Amino acid sequence: MDNKTVYYRPLPPKPATLLVLEPNDGIRVVTLEGDMKMGRDVQGSMCDIKLRSGIVSRDHGDFIFADGSYHYRDNNSLNGTYYNGIKLESINERGTRAVRLQDGDVLRIDRKKLDEPHPEAVVAIFSTSFGKDEKWNRCYLRGQNMVPIGRNTGYGISLTDFMASRNHATLMLTPEGRWKIVDNGSTNGVAVNKEAIVGERLLSPFDVIRIANTTLIFLEDEVIYNTVQSRPQHFDDSSRQVIMNVNIQKATTSGIFKKRDLLRDIRLDVENGDLILILGGSGAGKTTFINALRGKISQSGVRSTGQVLFGGMDLYKNFKMLKNKVGLVPQFPTTRDEDTVYHTVHDMATSMLAGDYTPQEIQMRIKDVFDRLMLNSLRDRFIKNLSGGQKKRAEVALGSVLDQEVFILDEPDSGMDFATRVDLMKTLKSCTETGEAILVISHAPDDAADLYTKVIVLAKSQRDEVGHLAYYGDVANAYSFFGVNKLSEIVMEINYEGGKGRADEFIQKFEMTRRG
């Protein structure tokens, strides 16, 4: 096929949300769907997001979807916009430079001293993980000097989040009249404005606190926080949200004489319910890529720079808090053959959760995992008697006990016959139906091509000898983009050794499509 006639249809804008906080107004969740304009609500306004505050300009700023991401630009408004506490500066008559938004970023319209907020200050928190039907709660702080925060405490700020500790943290009023948050030695820690704290931290207005999966926003005289819902037993496309933002700037190894880059500029988002195939040519860096997603440093000393975000928090900077969010399912099971599926999951839950969880809570967690992953029919089966796909389902269950959201499998179908490979991939697909995301490396991708939601293609460039992203999108687009009829033929197109050597062509082509 003539490459000049092959076209690529970019994926449509992803839905995202703005949590908007205005004085004397309720908590408002605005859905972003492509380019949208924000400004003051006045007669004749053409803005999509209308704000009541008097310090907001008529045409204050724009949300722009480009390059697969949302961006924000201030339109030279009178009071400007603060992006994560830093004021955006004008660069020309159109306004400021557009900043790329990431989960948890805070936009604020206020006066210069942010610790003395204007009475009509407006805050908007950008998120790809908040649901449009997210329930938000208020805890009023006036008249109090200490507020406990924990799992199902029944008083203070009582969280429904299973991964929060029972006595997770405390809000305390200092003698000087300022509030601080204290981490009570919790299992998963506390973060303020995307950074894990050590011990305690004084709070300023509009600080964003993260406890496990719960977001809390400090507003001086009150705290608002979301109700974390348990994962659904049946997931559908209308519930899709981005759960992992990946921006690997580079992965570098230290050689004998000099450092050498293995990967560069890998940017993509993973949604719940995804089953993603990872394809790569020879030396493209597939193993380096999956280690980077896990925040791991390999034995060869490879280090990654960039960000892997969960709920706006960076795995690299907050590894202790987020290490259980993504994991590698081993190619060869680590479970004991003579144990039943139930005892395997029970042992994991008991060893990891004992201390802060009652036996009843552990049993409820196990029941939830068994129900969601359809393991009840295998409950009393011995591990040794399970099929390959059933063993993988059991391994996924072990990660789900600890709230793992992203599972990576490196060649799980190696050595299997056709029927067993297809059965395995169907099992993995079924595991995503409750909202987990699975990334898999397979050398027989065409056996189950219709099951994958997306394809990642990594290719090694001849220009710099580094692995780059040559494609990320759905399967149908992949065929058109590479001009092939099978997924396996993509590797032949990009490989230099034993292939057609077109890696640089597709790396450049994909970069151009991302830029629109």
Coordinates of C-alpha atoms in Angstrom, one line a residue:
M1 CA 0.0 0.0 0.0
D2 CA 1.3 3.5 -0.9
N3 CA 2.0 5.2 2.4
K4 CA 0.9 8.6 1.0
T5 CA -2.6 7.3 0.8
V6 CA -2.7 6.0 4.4
Y7 CA -4.5 8.3 6.9
Y8 CA -4.7 8.3 10.6
R9 CA -7.8 9.4 12.5
P10 CA -6.8 10.9 15.8
L11 CA -8.7 9.8 18.9
P12 CA -11.5 12.2 19.9
P13 CA -11.0 14.6 22.9
K14 CA -11.0 12.7 26.1
P15 CA -13.6 13.8 28.7
A16 CA -12.1 15.5 31.7
T17 CA -13.6 17.5 34.6
L18 CA -13.2 20.8 36.4
L19 CA -14.1 20.9 40.0
V20 CA -15.1 24.6 40.3
L21 CA -15.2 26.4 43.7
E22 CA -16.8 29.8 43.8
P23 CA -17.6 31.8 46.9
N24 CA -21.2 31.5 48.1
D25 CA -21.8 28.8 45.6
G26 CA -22.0 25.0 45.6
I27 CA -19.4 22.6 44.4
R28 CA -19.7 22.5 40.6
V29 CA -18.3 19.7 38.4
V30 CA -17.9 20.9 34.8
T31 CA -17.3 18.3 32.0
L32 CA -14.6 19.3 29.5
E33 CA -15.3 18.0 26.0
G34 CA -12.7 19.5 23.7
D35 CA -12.1 23.3 23.3
M36 CA -14.0 25.4 25.8
K37 CA -14.0 29.1 26.8
M38 CA -14.2 30.4 30.4
G39 CA -15.3 33.8 31.6
R40 CA -17.7 35.9 33.7
D41 CA -21.4 35.2 33.4
V42 CA -22.7 38.4 31.8
Q43 CA -25.4 39.1 29.3
G44 CA -24.5 37.9 25.9
S45 CA -21.6 35.8 27.1
M46 CA -20.4 33.2 24.6
C47 CA -18.4 31.4 27.2
D48 CA -18.9 27.7 27.8
I49 CA -17.9 27.9 31.5
K50 CA -19.6 30.8 33.1
L51 CA -18.3 32.1 36.5
R52 CA -20.2 34.5 38.8
S53 CA -17.2 36.1 40.5
G54 CA -16.6 39.8 39.9
I55 CA -12.8 39.3 39.6
V56 CA -13.2 37.1 36.6
S57 CA -12.9 38.7 33.1
R58 CA -15.6 38.4 30.4
D59 CA -13.2 36.3 28.3
H60 CA -10.8 35.0 31.0
G61 CA -9.2 31.9 29.5
D62 CA -9.4 29.0 27.1
F63 CA -9.3 25.2 27.5
I64 CA -7.7 23.7 24.4
F65 CA -7.5 20.1 23.4
A66 CA -4.4 19.5 21.3
D67 CA -1.7 16.9 21.0
G68 CA -3.9 14.4 22.9
S69 CA -4.0 16.6 26.0
Y70 CA -5.9 19.5 27.5
H71 CA -4.1 22.9 27.8
Y72 CA -5.1 26.2 29.4
R73 CA -4.3 29.7 28.3
D74 CA -5.1 33.0 30.1
N75 CA -6.4 35.6 27.6
N76 CA -4.6 38.5 29.2
S77 CA -7.3 38.8 31.8
L78 CA -7.3 41.7 34.3
N79 CA -6.5 39.5 37.3
G80 CA -4.8 36.7 35.5
T81 CA -4.7 33.0 36.3
Y82 CA -2.4 31.1 38.7
Y83 CA -1.4 27.6 37.6
N84 CA -0.4 25.5 40.6
G85 CA 0.4 28.7 42.6
I86 CA 2.4 30.4 39.8
K87 CA 0.9 33.3 37.8
L88 CA 0.8 32.8 34.1
E89 CA 2.6 35.6 32.3
S90 CA 1.5 37.2 29.1
I91 CA 3.7 36.4 26.0
N92 CA 1.8 38.3 23.3
E93 CA -1.4 40.0 22.4
R94 CA -3.3 36.7 22.5
G95 CA -2.4 35.9 26.1
T96 CA -0.1 33.6 28.0
R97 CA 1.6 30.4 26.9
A98 CA -0.8 27.5 27.0
V99 CA 0.2 25.1 29.8
R100 CA -0.5 21.3 29.5
L101 CA -2.9 20.2 32.2
Q102 CA -2.4 17.1 34.2
D103 CA -4.6 15.3 36.7
G104 CA -4.8 17.4 39.9
D105 CA -3.6 20.7 38.5
V106 CA -5.1 23.8 40.2
L107 CA -6.1 26.9 38.3
R108 CA -6.9 29.9 40.6
I109 CA -8.2 33.4 40.0
D110 CA -7.1 35.5 43.0
R111 CA -5.1 38.5 44.1
K112 CA -1.3 38.4 44.5
K113 CA -1.0 37.1 48.1
L114 CA -2.5 33.6 47.7
D115 CA -2.3 33.1 51.5
E116 CA -4.8 36.0 51.8
P117 CA -7.4 35.0 49.3
H118 CA -9.8 37.5 47.7
P119 CA -13.4 37.1 48.9
E120 CA -14.4 36.3 45.3
A121 CA -11.4 34.0 44.5
V122 CA -12.2 31.1 42.2
V123 CA -10.4 27.8 42.1
A124 CA -10.8 25.1 39.4
I125 CA -9.1 21.7 39.8
F126 CA -8.5 19.8 36.6
S127 CA -9.0 16.1 36.7
T128 CA -9.2 13.1 34.4
S129 CA -10.1 10.8 37.3
F130 CA -13.1 12.5 39.0
G131 CA -16.4 11.1 37.8
K132 CA -19.1 13.5 36.6
D133 CA -21.4 12.0 39.3
E134 CA -18.8 12.2 42.0
K135 CA -20.3 12.9 45.4
W136 CA -18.6 15.7 47.4
N137 CA -19.0 16.2 51.2
R138 CA -18.3 19.2 53.5
C139 CA -16.7 19.2 56.9
Y140 CA -17.0 22.6 58.7
L141 CA -14.1 23.6 60.8
R142 CA -15.4 26.6 62.7
G143 CA -15.6 26.0 66.5
Q144 CA -13.2 23.0 66.3
N145 CA -9.5 22.6 67.0
M146 CA -9.0 19.0 66.1
V147 CA -10.6 16.9 63.4
P148 CA -9.7 13.2 62.9
I149 CA -9.5 11.7 59.4
G150 CA -9.8 8.0 58.9
R151 CA -11.6 5.0 57.5
N152 CA -15.2 4.7 58.7
T153 CA -14.5 6.5 61.9
G154 CA -18.1 7.6 62.4
Y155 CA -16.9 11.1 63.4
G156 CA -14.7 13.8 62.1
I157 CA -13.9 13.2 58.4
S158 CA -15.0 9.6 58.0
L159 CA -13.7 8.1 54.7
T160 CA -15.3 5.3 52.7
D161 CA -11.9 4.6 51.1
F162 CA -10.7 1.1 51.9
M163 CA -7.1 2.0 51.4
A164 CA -7.2 4.8 54.1
S165 CA -6.0 3.8 57.5
R166 CA -8.4 3.7 60.4
N167 CA -6.7 6.6 62.2
H168 CA -5.0 8.1 59.1
A169 CA -4.4 11.7 59.9
T170 CA -5.6 14.6 62.0
L171 CA -6.4 18.3 61.3
M172 CA -5.2 20.4 64.2
L173 CA -5.5 24.1 64.9
T174 CA -2.2 25.7 66.0
P175 CA -2.0 28.3 68.8
E176 CA -1.4 30.9 66.0
G177 CA -4.8 30.1 64.5
R178 CA -3.5 28.1 61.5
W179 CA -4.6 24.6 60.6
K180 CA -2.1 21.8 60.0
I181 CA -2.5 18.2 58.9
V182 CA -0.6 15.5 60.8
D183 CA 0.1 12.0 59.4
N184 CA -0.6 9.5 62.2
G185 CA 1.8 6.9 60.9
S186 CA -0.6 5.8 58.2
T187 CA 0.2 2.9 55.9
N188 CA -0.2 4.9 52.6
G189 CA 0.8 8.3 53.8
V190 CA -0.5 11.9 53.2
A191 CA 0.2 14.2 50.3
V192 CA -0.3 18.0 50.1
N193 CA -0.3 19.6 46.6
K194 CA 0.9 16.3 45.1
E195 CA 3.9 15.9 47.4
A196 CA 4.1 13.4 50.3
I197 CA 4.5 15.0 53.7
V198 CA 6.8 13.8 56.5
G199 CA 5.0 14.1 59.9
E200 CA 2.9 17.3 59.5
R201 CA 2.4 20.3 57.2
L202 CA 0.8 23.7 57.7
L203 CA -2.1 24.3 55.4
S204 CA -2.9 27.3 53.2
P205 CA -6.3 28.1 51.6
F206 CA -7.1 25.8 48.6
D207 CA -4.4 23.3 49.4
V208 CA -5.2 19.9 47.9
I209 CA -4.7 16.9 50.3
R210 CA -4.5 13.4 49.0
I211 CA -5.2 10.4 51.3
A212 CA -5.2 7.0 49.4
N213 CA -7.9 7.5 46.8
T214 CA -9.6 10.4 48.5
T215 CA -9.1 14.1 47.5
L216 CA -9.7 16.7 50.2
I217 CA -9.6 20.5 49.6
F218 CA -8.8 22.8 52.5
L219 CA -10.8 26.1 52.4
E220 CA -9.8 27.7 55.8
D221 CA -13.2 27.2 57.5
E222 CA -14.2 23.9 55.8
V223 CA -12.9 20.9 54.0
I224 CA -14.6 19.3 51.0
Y225 CA -13.8 15.7 50.0
N226 CA -15.1 13.1 47.7
T227 CA -16.8 9.8 48.5
V228 CA -14.7 7.0 47.1
Q229 CA -16.9 4.4 45.4
S230 CA -16.0 0.7 45.3
R231 CA -15.1 -0.5 41.8
P232 CA -18.2 -1.7 39.9
Q233 CA -18.8 -5.4 39.3
H234 CA -19.9 -4.5 35.7
F235 CA -18.0 -1.8 33.9
D236 CA -19.1 0.0 30.7
D237 CA -17.6 2.5 28.3
S238 CA -19.6 5.4 29.8
S239 CA -17.6 5.0 33.0
R240 CA -14.2 5.4 31.3
Q241 CA -11.7 7.6 33.1
V242 CA -8.0 8.1 32.8
I243 CA -6.3 6.3 35.7
M244 CA -2.6 6.6 34.7
N245 CA -0.9 9.6 32.9
V246 CA 2.5 8.6 31.4
N247 CA 5.1 11.2 30.4
I248 CA 8.5 9.5 30.3
Q249 CA 10.9 12.1 29.1
K250 CA 13.8 9.7 28.9
A251 CA 15.1 6.4 30.4
T252 CA 18.9 6.4 30.7
T253 CA 21.5 3.7 31.4
S254 CA 25.0 4.4 32.7
G255 CA 27.5 2.7 30.5
I256 CA 31.2 2.1 31.1
F257 CA 32.2 5.4 29.4
K258 CA 29.0 7.4 29.1
K259 CA 25.3 7.5 29.7
R260 CA 23.0 6.2 27.0
D261 CA 19.3 7.0 26.4
L262 CA 17.1 3.9 25.9
L263 CA 13.7 5.7 25.6
R264 CA 12.6 9.3 24.9
D265 CA 9.3 11.2 24.9
I266 CA 6.7 8.5 25.7
R267 CA 3.4 10.2 26.4
L268 CA 0.1 8.4 26.7
D269 CA -2.9 7.9 29.0
V270 CA -4.3 4.6 30.3
E271 CA -8.0 4.4 31.0
N272 CA -9.8 2.0 33.3
G273 CA -11.1 -1.0 31.3
D274 CA -8.2 -0.9 28.8
L275 CA -6.6 -4.0 27.5
I276 CA -3.5 -2.6 25.8
L277 CA -1.1 -4.5 23.5
I278 CA 2.6 -3.4 23.6
L279 CA 4.4 -4.0 20.4
G280 CA 8.0 -3.2 19.8
G281 CA 10.8 -3.7 17.3
S282 CA 14.2 -5.1 18.2
G283 CA 15.9 -2.9 20.9
A284 CA 12.9 -0.6 21.1
G285 CA 12.9 -0.7 24.9
K286 CA 9.8 -2.7 25.8
T287 CA 11.3 -4.0 29.1
T288 CA 12.7 -0.5 29.9
F289 CA 9.2 0.9 29.3
I290 CA 7.4 -1.5 31.7
N291 CA 10.0 -0.9 34.4
A292 CA 9.5 2.8 34.0
L293 CA 5.8 2.4 34.4
R294 CA 6.4 0.6 37.7
G295 CA 8.9 3.2 39.0
K296 CA 11.6 0.5 39.1
I297 CA 15.4 0.8 38.6
S298 CA 16.6 -2.3 36.7
Q299 CA 19.7 -4.2 37.5
S300 CA 21.5 -2.5 34.6
G301 CA 21.0 0.9 36.4
V302 CA 18.4 2.4 34.1
R303 CA 16.8 5.5 35.5
S304 CA 13.7 7.2 34.2
T305 CA 12.9 10.9 34.3
G306 CA 9.4 12.4 33.7
Q307 CA 6.2 11.5 35.4
V308 CA 3.8 8.6 35.9
L309 CA 0.7 10.0 37.5
F310 CA -2.1 8.4 39.4
G311 CA -4.8 10.9 40.4
G312 CA -2.4 13.7 39.7
M313 CA 0.3 12.3 42.0
D314 CA 3.7 11.3 40.6
L315 CA 4.8 7.7 41.2
Y316 CA 8.4 8.7 41.0
K317 CA 8.2 11.3 43.8
N318 CA 5.6 9.4 45.9
F319 CA 6.6 5.8 45.4
K320 CA 5.7 4.7 49.0
M321 CA 2.1 6.0 48.5
L322 CA 1.6 4.7 45.0
K323 CA 3.7 1.6 44.6
N324 CA 0.7 -0.7 44.8
K325 CA -1.1 1.1 42.0
V326 CA 0.8 -0.7 39.2
G327 CA 2.5 -4.0 39.2
L328 CA 3.9 -6.8 37.1
V329 CA 2.1 -10.1 36.9
P330 CA 4.9 -12.7 36.7
Q331 CA 5.2 -14.9 33.7
F332 CA 5.5 -17.9 35.9
P333 CA 3.1 -18.0 38.9
T334 CA 4.5 -17.4 42.4
T335 CA 1.5 -19.1 44.0
R336 CA 1.8 -22.5 45.7
D337 CA 0.3 -25.4 43.7
E338 CA -1.2 -27.1 46.8
D339 CA -3.1 -24.1 48.0
T340 CA -6.7 -23.3 46.9
V341 CA -7.5 -20.0 45.2
Y342 CA -9.3 -18.8 48.3
H343 CA -6.4 -19.6 50.6
T344 CA -4.0 -18.0 48.2
V345 CA -5.9 -14.7 48.2
H346 CA -6.7 -15.0 52.0
D347 CA -3.0 -15.4 52.8
M348 CA -2.1 -12.3 50.8
A349 CA -4.9 -10.2 52.3
T350 CA -4.1 -11.3 55.9
S351 CA -0.3 -10.7 55.6
M352 CA -0.7 -7.3 54.0
L353 CA -3.7 -5.9 55.8
A354 CA -3.4 -7.4 59.3
G355 CA -3.1 -4.8 62.0
D356 CA -5.2 -2.0 60.8
Y357 CA -8.1 -4.1 59.5
T358 CA -10.4 -6.4 61.4
P359 CA -10.9 -10.0 60.3
Q360 CA -14.4 -9.0 59.2
E361 CA -13.0 -6.2 57.0
I362 CA -10.5 -8.5 55.4
Q363 CA -13.2 -11.1 54.7
M364 CA -15.4 -8.3 53.1
R365 CA -12.4 -7.3 50.9
I366 CA -11.8 -10.8 49.8
K367 CA -15.5 -11.2 49.0
D368 CA -15.4 -8.0 46.9
V369 CA -12.4 -9.2 44.9
F370 CA -13.9 -12.7 44.3
D371 CA -17.2 -11.2 43.2
R372 CA -15.6 -8.6 40.9
L373 CA -13.2 -11.0 39.2
M374 CA -15.6 -13.9 39.0
L375 CA -13.5 -16.2 41.1
N376 CA -16.3 -17.8 43.2
S377 CA -16.5 -20.8 40.9
L378 CA -12.7 -21.4 41.4
R379 CA -12.8 -20.7 45.2
D380 CA -11.9 -24.3 46.3
R381 CA -9.9 -25.3 43.3
F382 CA -6.2 -26.0 43.8
I383 CA -3.8 -23.7 41.9
K384 CA -2.2 -26.7 40.2
N385 CA -5.5 -27.6 38.6
L386 CA -6.2 -24.2 37.1
S387 CA -5.7 -23.4 33.4
G388 CA -3.2 -20.8 32.4
G389 CA -5.9 -18.1 32.1
Q390 CA -7.4 -19.0 35.5
K391 CA -3.9 -18.7 37.1
K392 CA -3.6 -15.2 35.7
R393 CA -7.0 -14.3 37.1
A394 CA -5.9 -15.4 40.5
E395 CA -2.7 -13.4 40.2
V396 CA -4.7 -10.3 39.3
A397 CA -6.9 -10.9 42.4
L398 CA -3.8 -10.7 44.6
G399 CA -3.0 -7.3 43.2
S400 CA -6.7 -6.2 43.5
V401 CA -6.6 -6.9 47.3
L402 CA -4.1 -4.0 47.6
D403 CA -6.0 -1.7 45.2
Q404 CA -3.8 -2.3 42.2
E405 CA -5.3 -0.6 39.1
V406 CA -2.8 -1.3 36.3
F407 CA -1.5 -4.8 35.7
I408 CA 1.5 -5.5 33.3
L409 CA 2.1 -8.9 31.8
D410 CA 5.3 -9.7 29.9
E411 CA 4.7 -12.5 27.3
P412 CA 2.2 -14.4 29.4
D413 CA 1.3 -16.6 26.4
S414 CA 4.9 -17.8 25.8
G415 CA 4.9 -21.5 24.9
M416 CA 1.1 -21.8 24.7
D417 CA -0.8 -23.3 21.8
F418 CA -3.3 -21.2 19.9
A419 CA -6.4 -22.2 21.8
T420 CA -4.7 -21.7 25.2
R421 CA -3.4 -18.3 24.1
V422 CA -6.9 -17.1 23.0
D423 CA -8.4 -18.4 26.3
L424 CA -5.8 -16.5 28.2
M425 CA -6.5 -13.2 26.4
K426 CA -10.2 -13.6 26.9
T427 CA -9.6 -14.1 30.6
L428 CA -7.5 -11.0 30.8
K429 CA -10.2 -9.0 28.9
S430 CA -12.8 -10.2 31.4
C431 CA -10.5 -8.9 34.2
T432 CA -10.8 -5.4 32.8
E433 CA -14.6 -5.4 32.9
T434 CA -14.6 -4.1 36.5
G435 CA -12.3 -1.2 35.7
E436 CA -8.8 -2.5 36.0
A437 CA -6.4 -1.8 33.1
I438 CA -4.0 -4.4 31.7
L439 CA -1.0 -3.9 29.5
V440 CA 0.4 -7.0 27.8
I441 CA 3.4 -7.9 25.6
S442 CA 2.6 -10.7 23.2
H443 CA 4.5 -12.3 20.3
A444 CA 1.2 -13.7 18.9
P445 CA -0.9 -10.5 18.8
D446 CA -3.2 -11.5 16.0
D447 CA -4.7 -14.4 17.9
A448 CA -6.8 -12.0 19.9
A449 CA -6.6 -8.7 18.0
D450 CA -10.3 -7.9 18.5
L451 CA -10.0 -7.9 22.3
Y452 CA -7.4 -5.1 22.6
T453 CA -8.8 -1.6 23.2
K454 CA -5.5 0.1 22.2
V455 CA -2.0 -0.6 20.8
I456 CA 1.3 0.9 21.9
V457 CA 4.1 0.6 19.3
L458 CA 7.7 1.3 20.3
A459 CA 10.3 1.7 17.7
K460 CA 14.1 2.3 17.8
S461 CA 15.2 5.2 15.7
Q462 CA 18.3 5.0 13.5
R463 CA 18.8 8.7 13.9
D464 CA 19.6 8.6 17.7
E465 CA 19.5 4.8 18.5
V466 CA 16.7 5.4 21.0
G467 CA 13.3 3.9 21.4
H468 CA 10.3 6.3 20.6
L469 CA 6.6 6.1 20.5
A470 CA 5.6 5.2 16.9
Y471 CA 1.9 4.8 17.6
Y472 CA -0.7 4.8 20.3
G473 CA -4.4 4.3 19.5
D474 CA -7.0 1.7 18.7
V475 CA -6.5 -1.4 16.6
A476 CA -8.5 -0.2 13.6
N477 CA -6.4 2.9 13.3
A478 CA -3.2 0.9 13.7
Y479 CA -3.9 -1.1 10.5
S480 CA -4.5 2.1 8.5
F481 CA -1.6 4.0 10.1
F482 CA 1.0 1.3 9.2
G483 CA -0.7 0.1 6.0
V484 CA -1.0 -3.5 7.2
N485 CA -3.6 -6.2 7.6
K486 CA -2.2 -7.8 10.7
L487 CA -0.7 -6.5 14.0
S488 CA 2.3 -8.8 13.6
E489 CA 3.1 -7.1 10.3
I490 CA 3.7 -3.8 12.2
V491 CA 6.9 -5.1 13.7
M492 CA 8.1 -6.1 10.2
E493 CA 7.4 -2.5 9.0
I494 CA 9.5 -0.9 11.8
N495 CA 12.3 -3.4 12.3
Y496 CA 15.7 -2.6 10.7
E497 CA 17.0 -6.1 11.2
G498 CA 15.0 -8.5 9.1
G499 CA 12.3 -5.9 8.4
K500 CA 11.6 -2.9 6.2
G501 CA 13.4 -0.4 8.4
R502 CA 10.6 2.3 8.5
A503 CA 10.8 3.1 12.2
D504 CA 11.9 6.8 11.8
E505 CA 9.2 7.3 9.2
F506 CA 6.4 6.2 11.6
I507 CA 7.9 7.9 14.6
Q508 CA 7.8 11.2 12.7
K509 CA 4.4 10.5 11.3
F510 CA 2.9 9.8 14.7
E511 CA 4.4 12.9 16.2
M512 CA 2.9 14.9 13.4
T513 CA -0.6 13.4 14.0
R514 CA -0.3 14.2 17.7
R515 CA 0.3 17.9 16.8
G516 CA -2.8 17.9 14.6

